Amino acid sequence: MREPRRPAPDPLLRRVQEEETRARRAKLKVFFGAAPGVGKTYAMLSEARERRSEGVDVVIGVVETHGRSETEALAEGLEALPRRDLAYAGRFLPEFNLDAALQRRPALVLMDELAHSNVMGSRHAKRWQDVMELLDAGIDVYTTLNVQHLESLKDVVAQITGVIVRENVPDTVLERADEVELVDLPPDDLLVRLKEGKVYLPDQARHAQEHFFRKGNLLALRELALRHTAESVDAQMRRYMASEGIRKTWAAGERLLVCVGPGELSERLVRGTRRMAGALGAPWLALYVESRQHLRFTDEDRARLEANLRLAEKLGGETAVIEGAGALVEDILAFAKDRNITKIVVGKPSRPRWLELLMGSTVDDLIRHSGDIDVYVISGEPGREPAAPLIRRTLTSPLRNYLLSALTVVLASTLASLLFRRTELADIIMVYLLGILIVATRFGRGPSLLASVLSVAALNFLFVPPYYTFAVTDFRHVGTFAVMLIMGVVIGNLTERIRAQARMARGREQRTHALYRLGQELARSSGSAALVASALQNVATQFQSRGVVLQPDDQGRLQAPALPQAFPLDDQELGVAQWVFDHAEPAGLGTLTLPGARATYLPLRGASGAIGVLGLLPEGSPRWAEPDQRQLLEAFATQTALALERALLAEQGALDKRRADAERLRNALLSSVSHDLRTPLGVITGAVSTALETPDLSEPARRELLQSAQEEAQRLHRLVSNLLDITRLESGGLDLQTEWMPLEEVVGAALNRRELAQLAHRVRVALPEDLPLVAMDGVLMEQLLLNLLDNALKYSPPESPVDIKAWAAGKSLTLSIADQGPGIPAGEEERIFEKLARGQAASNRPGAGLGLAICKGIATAHHGRIQAVNHPQGGAQFLVTLPLGTPPAMPEELP
């Protein structure tokens, strides 16, 4: 028996993750209809009341009853969120209060009329964007939608009804719905409801019946609604089959590509491709090839191109802008093969047939060379429709260039006149061709065409008999004139093409150089702060704007940075940036979300989600409105986000390492000092207990016990003081209280400390009388000197002296403490200043290895240094160097 085929693990895991995500996310149900009045709002309210009876927390966000009594009756008893009044055209209009809904957080919100356009001043331009934010917040939504509001059907609805619907909803929103319920009503019944005033008021009803609500329109819209609902059910079936591992019986792996340009007909191409992709259940892309004609686009052309690409994104397609490297057809097919495209959608040619025969047809060439890729031809021209008239595309140079072109022909004629009697006619023709070449390389295609015509005319008039007339007696010269004119036109076209390619190459080079420069500066930046400053500087240079990078705090709230190159943000702008960070979607100027903002905000997406927000405030009109500049801006944001994420991870790694080191140090410290703490405590406890519990103890014995307890208490005091000092050094809490004071005072105070009372006689002090004053913290320097003397006395032989010396040289003062002990092992001169580091001779001596580390911290805090060397006569020598300054002038003594 044949074993069943096991599913591949990666697709299976992907399906499981998708199902888990779908199960966790908030639910969207759309009540879908063919036209107003079919009962969508009534059906939504009826189901909402059923859900409330089941214990679900249901509130009304927006419900438009349009005066229908039965609809108003269903809405009664349901909690309604207060509307937000916004000023528009001299009046206040109620709008959905998104913030109130997010604060209330019900289980289900009712949102009527999904395609509604919000009043200026709302957070989002469209109500469907409010719905998407509610879903992102985990709130279920019921909503209503008519078929004519679907973005992909806008042109079809316009053809059927003659009405261009302005309020549209992207098809991706309907695809996001977990359930689509078709609310259907036959056209005759709907017309009866219209006459009875159950859809519109009587005057509005009569006008609607004469225009939109004609029976033919309603039949066509009903068919569209049924067909689209069937596609939605089919998509659910495909998801079910995929989740159950049922193999499809139809061809799989379709990918569609539509070629778009700045023409208005590209909008129809995009919508048609979206409908085809929806029927096939296939992904699709919108491609624009940036050819040399892109350089001649007007601002209106660029705006239309950007709108067409945004429409493709809005409808759920992927967009791509590539730079033409050769013929348009070759670029399209190369991209299609690279992206595994199976079907290409292009527009019908709009140029005259004779022009296609003369200049070639993009559609014909695409079909001829497409190979295994299917080509679908619908209304519109691929890439550049409608084509500009030939004369308008040619005559784009300023008048000055045409005058210089005519002057060049005059100069060529003058030169030819000088050579006329000494050479052949072919040489005269070459002189004119040279002039045409010069005009073409300097002034463009239009002036070169003018130079070609003038050159032929001048050649005929001046150098072909009969002279000084345009008559031609030898018809062989007609062929010469024709060849000369054609050569001139060809030279002009080729030269113009080379110039256009050179301009495009310069544009590519500038964009590549901008990214390269950004990458270099980001790589050189150390730390997130320097990286952000470099990114803002590059953004300001490239896009003629001021930038800001906002990063979240521990609570996820964005903080405005204190950088000089960042533009200031008020509460409104900061709120827009916070929305971008929370939803990882662009917003602000030039977008559909919060378009009233002064700046454009882009999310900085890292591997783990949004890590910040990049804001750009343009100096004038935004330079990133064009597709290539927008792609460059997105590349800037992506590169900045990746570099910033690496820097933040590095900083977090360094912080984690410091924490781990501190934890290890703390454990080692506790382990090291536990014995040193127990020993003096044990001695103190034993001595005091013996003194208290032995009443007949002699006075000398009692005194000896108390003296032993005192010595151990002093030792314990030094150990605890060192622990406190090292803690202050580690936490950065060491505040200096500097004063100008003599070094002799600090040395005397250290020698008078009780810790050294019994050993002070071993210390020899030799300090010059003319030592300058030093700015230092007397208490800390006394502690430094005490630790060094304790260390020297501890490691020196009994009764051997310890020498203290000092001298001033240049701008520093050096303090020396030398002993006659075993010295410092080679290579240990730096390590002994580390925490818990102890010398080889310290095994039988008490101590925790903190004293020298504290000395180094105190010296560093005084902008000085400490070093350990071996004395030439034997023993160790510690040198503390402190900077000297200019002490304040002493007040004069009164007589």
Tab-separated table of C-alpha atoms in Angstrom, residues 231-570:
chain	number	residue	atom	x	y	z
A	231	GLU	CA	-15.015	35.259	-4.323
A	232	SER	CA	-14.859	35.877	-0.574
A	233	VAL	CA	-16.401	32.474	0.109
A	234	ASP	CA	-13.974	30.918	-2.369
A	235	ALA	CA	-11.048	32.493	-0.535
A	236	GLN	CA	-12.332	31.041	2.736
A	237	MET	CA	-12.613	27.640	1.050
A	238	ARG	CA	-9.016	27.866	-0.170
A	239	ARG	CA	-7.840	28.717	3.337
A	240	TYR	CA	-9.755	25.772	4.707
A	241	MET	CA	-8.312	23.409	2.088
A	242	ALA	CA	-4.805	24.652	2.830
A	243	SER	CA	-5.277	24.251	6.594
A	244	GLU	CA	-6.614	20.707	6.112
A	245	GLY	CA	-3.848	19.736	3.689
A	246	ILE	CA	-6.300	19.205	0.794
A	247	ARG	CA	-4.450	19.492	-2.495
A	248	LYS	CA	-5.862	21.964	-4.987
A	249	THR	CA	-7.288	20.661	-8.225
A	250	TRP	CA	-6.487	23.877	-10.119
A	251	ALA	CA	-3.222	25.382	-11.257
A	252	ALA	CA	-1.245	27.011	-8.475
A	253	GLY	CA	1.542	29.545	-8.319
A	254	GLU	CA	-0.015	32.359	-10.399
A	255	ARG	CA	1.615	35.788	-10.061
A	256	LEU	CA	0.358	38.857	-11.924
A	257	LEU	CA	2.274	41.929	-13.039
A	258	VAL	CA	0.695	45.153	-14.247
A	259	CYS	CA	2.690	47.867	-15.990
A	260	VAL	CA	1.715	51.360	-14.909
A	261	GLY	CA	2.721	54.893	-15.742
A	262	PRO	CA	1.637	58.478	-15.048
A	263	GLY	CA	-1.429	58.286	-17.318
A	264	GLU	CA	-4.963	58.305	-16.022
A	265	LEU	CA	-5.694	54.986	-17.749
A	266	SER	CA	-3.163	53.267	-15.478
A	267	GLU	CA	-5.748	53.562	-12.712
A	268	ARG	CA	-8.036	51.293	-14.745
A	269	LEU	CA	-5.176	48.847	-15.312
A	270	VAL	CA	-4.481	48.625	-11.586
A	271	ARG	CA	-8.114	47.995	-10.687
A	272	GLY	CA	-8.518	45.434	-13.479
A	273	THR	CA	-5.437	43.553	-12.317
A	274	ARG	CA	-6.727	43.575	-8.754
A	275	ARG	CA	-9.979	41.986	-9.900
A	276	MET	CA	-8.109	39.329	-11.888
A	277	ALA	CA	-5.812	38.580	-8.947
A	278	GLY	CA	-8.796	38.305	-6.619
A	279	ALA	CA	-10.516	35.852	-8.953
A	280	LEU	CA	-7.348	33.757	-9.257
A	281	GLY	CA	-6.386	34.057	-5.601
A	282	ALA	CA	-2.942	35.171	-6.748
A	283	PRO	CA	-0.477	37.840	-5.575
A	284	TRP	CA	0.184	40.743	-7.910
A	285	LEU	CA	2.666	43.543	-8.488
A	286	ALA	CA	2.537	46.979	-10.083
A	287	LEU	CA	5.698	47.894	-12.015
A	288	TYR	CA	6.926	51.238	-13.262
A	289	VAL	CA	10.017	51.341	-15.455
A	290	GLU	CA	11.860	54.624	-15.058
A	291	SER	CA	12.946	55.374	-18.602
A	292	ARG	CA	14.505	58.496	-20.032
A	293	GLN	CA	11.016	59.976	-20.509
A	294	HIS	CA	10.784	60.210	-16.713
A	295	LEU	CA	13.119	63.181	-16.848
A	296	ARG	CA	10.581	65.126	-18.943
A	297	PHE	CA	7.614	64.464	-16.656
A	298	THR	CA	5.741	67.475	-15.391
A	299	ASP	CA	4.786	67.867	-11.748
A	300	GLU	CA	1.295	66.692	-12.692
A	301	ASP	CA	2.719	63.553	-14.323
A	302	ARG	CA	4.794	62.758	-11.255
A	303	ALA	CA	1.793	63.269	-8.963
A	304	ARG	CA	-0.357	60.914	-11.083
A	305	LEU	CA	2.374	58.286	-11.128
A	306	GLU	CA	2.685	58.434	-7.352
A	307	ALA	CA	-1.121	58.206	-7.027
A	308	ASN	CA	-1.232	55.116	-9.263
A	309	LEU	CA	1.482	53.367	-7.258
A	310	ARG	CA	-0.253	54.234	-3.998
A	311	LEU	CA	-3.516	52.895	-5.418
A	312	ALA	CA	-1.800	49.561	-6.111
A	313	GLU	CA	-0.529	49.429	-2.526
A	314	LYS	CA	-3.961	50.415	-1.242
A	315	LEU	CA	-5.523	47.530	-3.155
A	316	GLY	CA	-3.093	45.046	-1.633
A	317	GLY	CA	-0.527	44.827	-4.411
A	318	GLU	CA	3.218	45.152	-4.213
A	319	THR	CA	4.847	48.057	-6.048
A	320	ALA	CA	8.225	48.174	-7.723
A	321	VAL	CA	10.096	50.977	-9.454
A	322	ILE	CA	13.084	49.946	-11.540
A	323	GLU	CA	15.461	51.978	-13.651
A	324	GLY	CA	15.409	51.184	-17.338
A	325	ALA	CA	18.670	49.686	-18.518
A	326	GLY	CA	17.655	49.161	-22.149
A	327	ALA	CA	14.460	48.729	-24.125
A	328	LEU	CA	11.214	48.933	-22.144
A	329	VAL	CA	10.123	45.431	-23.153
A	330	GLU	CA	13.458	43.916	-22.119
A	331	ASP	CA	13.248	45.584	-18.707
A	332	ILE	CA	9.661	44.383	-18.129
A	333	LEU	CA	10.411	40.797	-19.132
A	334	ALA	CA	13.646	40.670	-17.145
A	335	PHE	CA	11.786	41.801	-14.033
A	336	ALA	CA	8.931	39.379	-14.692
A	337	LYS	CA	11.267	36.412	-15.030
A	338	ASP	CA	13.181	37.452	-11.932
A	339	ARG	CA	9.943	37.588	-9.878
A	340	ASN	CA	8.460	34.422	-11.401
A	341	ILE	CA	5.524	36.264	-12.999
A	342	THR	CA	3.023	34.112	-14.903
A	343	LYS	CA	0.724	36.814	-16.311
A	344	ILE	CA	1.462	40.363	-17.455
A	345	VAL	CA	-1.314	42.940	-17.759
A	346	VAL	CA	-0.721	45.833	-20.157
A	347	GLY	CA	-2.865	48.467	-21.792
A	348	LYS	CA	-4.060	48.732	-25.354
A	349	PRO	CA	-1.918	51.023	-27.502
A	350	SER	CA	-3.362	54.502	-27.846
A	351	ARG	CA	-0.982	55.726	-30.568
A	352	PRO	CA	-1.911	55.773	-34.281
A	353	ARG	CA	-1.021	52.691	-36.292
A	354	TRP	CA	1.343	54.588	-38.579
A	355	LEU	CA	3.311	55.782	-35.544
A	356	GLU	CA	3.546	52.207	-34.263
A	357	LEU	CA	4.865	51.047	-37.647
A	358	LEU	CA	7.406	53.853	-37.577
A	359	MET	CA	8.517	53.682	-33.922
A	360	GLY	CA	7.452	50.175	-32.893
A	361	SER	CA	4.764	48.883	-30.526
A	362	THR	CA	5.549	48.009	-26.949
A	363	VAL	CA	2.552	45.672	-26.712
A	364	ASP	CA	3.491	43.763	-29.903
A	365	ASP	CA	7.098	43.379	-28.783
A	366	LEU	CA	5.984	42.241	-25.328
A	367	ILE	CA	3.680	39.565	-26.742
A	368	ARG	CA	6.318	38.412	-29.231
A	369	HIS	CA	9.075	37.989	-26.642
A	370	SER	CA	7.024	36.963	-23.579
A	371	GLY	CA	7.663	33.220	-24.015
A	372	ASP	CA	5.764	31.202	-21.379
A	373	ILE	CA	4.337	34.319	-19.730
A	374	ASP	CA	0.721	35.118	-20.616
A	375	VAL	CA	0.017	38.703	-21.682
A	376	TYR	CA	-3.401	40.267	-21.044
A	377	VAL	CA	-4.196	43.460	-22.970
A	378	ILE	CA	-6.858	45.794	-21.589
A	379	SER	CA	-7.541	49.515	-21.924
A	380	GLY	CA	-4.489	51.732	-21.422
A	381	GLU	CA	-0.864	51.973	-22.559
A	382	PRO	CA	1.882	50.240	-20.561
A	383	GLY	CA	4.321	52.435	-18.768
A	384	ARG	CA	3.705	55.793	-20.373
A	385	GLU	CA	0.109	56.297	-21.569
A	386	PRO	CA	-1.369	58.503	-22.795
A	387	ALA	CA	1.669	59.374	-24.858
A	388	ALA	CA	2.432	63.021	-25.309
A	389	PRO	CA	2.213	64.319	-28.885
A	390	LEU	CA	5.445	63.954	-30.784
A	391	ILE	CA	5.804	67.695	-31.358
A	392	ARG	CA	5.197	68.520	-27.693
A	393	ARG	CA	7.707	65.869	-26.570
A	394	THR	CA	10.278	67.174	-29.030
A	395	LEU	CA	9.934	70.919	-28.559
A	396	THR	CA	10.911	71.012	-24.912
A	397	SER	CA	14.071	73.115	-25.164
A	398	PRO	CA	14.043	76.852	-24.409
A	399	LEU	CA	13.861	79.370	-27.256
A	400	ARG	CA	17.475	80.344	-26.698
A	401	ASN	CA	18.640	76.879	-27.769
A	402	TYR	CA	16.699	77.122	-31.049
A	403	LEU	CA	18.290	80.498	-31.782
A	404	LEU	CA	21.743	79.065	-31.059
A	405	SER	CA	20.889	76.141	-33.316
A	406	ALA	CA	20.094	78.524	-36.183
A	407	LEU	CA	23.296	80.456	-35.460
A	408	THR	CA	25.285	77.189	-35.649
A	409	VAL	CA	23.838	76.513	-39.131
A	410	VAL	CA	24.847	80.046	-40.167
A	411	LEU	CA	28.413	79.428	-38.956
A	412	ALA	CA	28.499	76.053	-40.733
A	413	SER	CA	27.292	77.741	-43.934
A	414	THR	CA	30.023	80.390	-43.594
A	415	LEU	CA	32.686	77.709	-43.170
A	416	ALA	CA	31.254	75.731	-46.079
A	417	SER	CA	31.332	78.860	-48.279
A	418	LEU	CA	35.054	79.221	-47.628
A	419	LEU	CA	35.619	75.606	-48.650
A	420	PHE	CA	33.125	75.446	-51.519
A	421	ARG	CA	35.490	76.096	-54.441
A	422	ARG	CA	38.246	73.912	-52.953
A	423	THR	CA	36.401	70.701	-52.072
A	424	GLU	CA	33.566	68.352	-53.013
A	425	LEU	CA	29.887	68.560	-52.090
A	426	ALA	CA	30.295	65.558	-49.761
A	427	ASP	CA	32.721	67.549	-47.650
A	428	ILE	CA	30.206	70.404	-47.440
A	429	ILE	CA	27.617	67.905	-46.213
A	430	MET	CA	30.043	66.702	-43.528
A	431	VAL	CA	30.449	70.301	-42.304
A	432	TYR	CA	26.687	70.550	-41.835
A	433	LEU	CA	26.531	67.150	-40.132
A	434	LEU	CA	29.265	68.321	-37.754
A	435	GLY	CA	27.133	71.348	-36.889
A	436	ILE	CA	24.092	69.101	-36.309
A	437	LEU	CA	26.181	66.883	-34.025
A	438	ILE	CA	27.358	69.910	-32.023
A	439	VAL	CA	23.775	71.174	-31.647
A	440	ALA	CA	22.517	67.737	-30.627
A	441	THR	CA	25.172	67.296	-27.941
A	442	ARG	CA	24.715	70.791	-26.515
A	443	PHE	CA	21.091	71.808	-26.983
A	444	GLY	CA	18.878	68.696	-27.285
A	445	ARG	CA	16.615	66.941	-29.745
A	446	GLY	CA	14.369	69.847	-30.817
A	447	PRO	CA	17.227	72.207	-31.752
A	448	SER	CA	19.027	69.352	-33.539
A	449	LEU	CA	15.907	68.669	-35.626
A	450	LEU	CA	15.719	72.358	-36.488
A	451	ALA	CA	19.427	72.330	-37.403
A	452	SER	CA	18.843	69.320	-39.685
A	453	VAL	CA	16.034	71.074	-41.583
A	454	LEU	CA	17.948	74.370	-41.825
A	455	SER	CA	21.098	72.559	-42.929
A	456	VAL	CA	19.267	70.807	-45.787
A	457	ALA	CA	17.675	74.098	-46.804
A	458	ALA	CA	21.025	75.972	-46.657
A	459	LEU	CA	22.791	73.232	-48.619
A	460	ASN	CA	20.146	73.407	-51.367
A	461	PHE	CA	20.053	77.188	-51.396
A	462	LEU	CA	23.804	77.896	-51.335
A	463	PHE	CA	25.669	74.950	-52.786
A	464	VAL	CA	23.366	73.041	-55.168
A	465	PRO	CA	22.724	74.495	-58.625
A	466	PRO	CA	20.746	76.515	-59.457
A	467	TYR	CA	22.273	78.586	-56.659
A	468	TYR	CA	20.305	80.872	-54.346
A	469	THR	CA	17.019	79.109	-55.073
A	470	PHE	CA	15.269	76.123	-53.542
A	471	ALA	CA	14.650	74.595	-56.958
A	472	VAL	CA	16.222	71.189	-57.643
A	473	THR	CA	17.143	70.350	-61.222
A	474	ASP	CA	19.096	67.178	-60.502
A	475	PHE	CA	16.814	64.742	-58.713
A	476	ARG	CA	19.835	62.833	-57.422
A	477	HIS	CA	20.225	65.639	-54.901
A	478	VAL	CA	16.765	64.852	-53.494
A	479	GLY	CA	18.121	61.539	-52.224
A	480	THR	CA	21.139	63.392	-50.820
A	481	PHE	CA	18.849	65.824	-48.977
A	482	ALA	CA	16.716	62.968	-47.631
A	483	VAL	CA	19.727	61.009	-46.397
A	484	MET	CA	21.176	64.150	-44.818
A	485	LEU	CA	17.886	64.931	-43.076
A	486	ILE	CA	17.507	61.369	-41.798
A	487	MET	CA	21.103	61.330	-40.568
A	488	GLY	CA	20.516	64.586	-38.750
A	489	VAL	CA	17.389	63.261	-37.063
A	490	VAL	CA	19.117	59.991	-36.132
A	491	ILE	CA	22.114	61.835	-34.732
A	492	GLY	CA	19.812	64.065	-32.682
A	493	ASN	CA	17.794	61.129	-31.327
A	494	LEU	CA	20.867	59.085	-30.444
A	495	THR	CA	22.537	62.031	-28.798
A	496	GLU	CA	19.386	62.856	-26.837
A	497	ARG	CA	19.118	59.229	-25.723
A	498	ILE	CA	22.734	59.264	-24.550
A	499	ARG	CA	22.164	62.513	-22.689
A	500	ALA	CA	19.038	61.090	-21.031
A	501	GLN	CA	20.891	57.931	-20.043
A	502	ALA	CA	23.701	60.054	-18.647
A	503	ARG	CA	21.215	62.053	-16.565
A	504	MET	CA	19.608	58.866	-15.300
A	505	ALA	CA	23.027	57.439	-14.517
A	506	ARG	CA	23.865	60.586	-12.556
A	507	GLY	CA	20.607	60.230	-10.641
A	508	ARG	CA	21.388	56.588	-9.858
A	509	GLU	CA	24.902	57.533	-8.848
A	510	GLN	CA	23.627	60.259	-6.538
A	511	ARG	CA	21.169	57.895	-4.851
A	512	THR	CA	23.775	55.161	-4.552
A	513	HIS	CA	26.318	57.613	-3.199
A	514	ALA	CA	23.774	58.927	-0.694
A	515	LEU	CA	23.125	55.409	0.612
A	516	TYR	CA	26.849	54.640	0.620
A	517	ARG	CA	27.617	57.832	2.539
A	518	LEU	CA	24.861	57.077	5.031
A	519	GLY	CA	26.142	53.523	5.515
A	520	GLN	CA	29.702	54.737	6.033
A	521	GLU	CA	28.744	57.350	8.604
A	522	LEU	CA	26.453	54.949	10.428
A	523	ALA	CA	29.254	52.379	10.531
A	524	ARG	CA	31.689	54.971	11.916
A	525	SER	CA	29.249	56.168	14.575
A	526	SER	CA	29.871	54.791	18.043
A	527	GLY	CA	26.761	54.612	20.146
A	528	SER	CA	23.110	55.247	19.354
A	529	ALA	CA	23.315	59.012	19.986
A	530	ALA	CA	26.097	59.537	17.418
A	531	LEU	CA	24.308	57.248	14.993
A	532	VAL	CA	21.080	59.250	15.231
A	533	ALA	CA	22.975	62.502	14.689
A	534	SER	CA	24.646	61.090	11.557
A	535	ALA	CA	21.325	59.841	10.190
A	536	LEU	CA	19.641	63.215	10.721
A	537	GLN	CA	22.486	65.039	9.027
A	538	ASN	CA	22.255	62.790	5.958
A	539	VAL	CA	18.471	63.096	5.811
A	540	ALA	CA	18.684	66.880	5.976
A	541	THR	CA	21.263	66.962	3.171
A	542	GLN	CA	19.508	64.529	0.846
A	543	PHE	CA	15.867	65.577	1.241
A	544	GLN	CA	16.196	69.281	2.073
A	545	SER	CA	14.364	68.833	5.341
A	546	ARG	CA	14.861	68.781	9.064
A	547	GLY	CA	14.639	65.401	10.707
A	548	VAL	CA	14.069	63.897	14.093
A	549	VAL	CA	14.471	60.375	15.451
A	550	LEU	CA	12.272	59.514	18.400
A	551	GLN	CA	12.937	56.510	20.594
A	552	PRO	CA	10.654	54.991	23.238
A	553	ASP	CA	11.216	54.943	26.968
A	554	ASP	CA	10.636	51.932	29.195
A	555	GLN	CA	6.850	52.463	29.004
A	556	GLY	CA	6.856	52.650	25.194
A	557	ARG	CA	6.258	56.421	25.065
A	558	LEU	CA	8.294	58.367	22.534
A	559	GLN	CA	10.602	61.043	23.865
A	560	ALA	CA	11.587	64.165	21.933
A	561	PRO	CA	15.405	64.259	21.630
A	562	ALA	CA	17.475	67.267	22.616
A	563	LEU	CA	19.481	67.497	19.379
A	564	PRO	CA	20.227	70.810	17.643
A	565	GLN	CA	19.462	69.432	14.159
A	566	ALA	CA	16.074	67.991	15.209
A	567	PHE	CA	12.990	70.115	14.629
A	568	PRO	CA	10.806	70.917	17.670
A	569	LEU	CA	7.682	68.841	18.257
A	570	ASP	CA	4.499	70.009	19.918
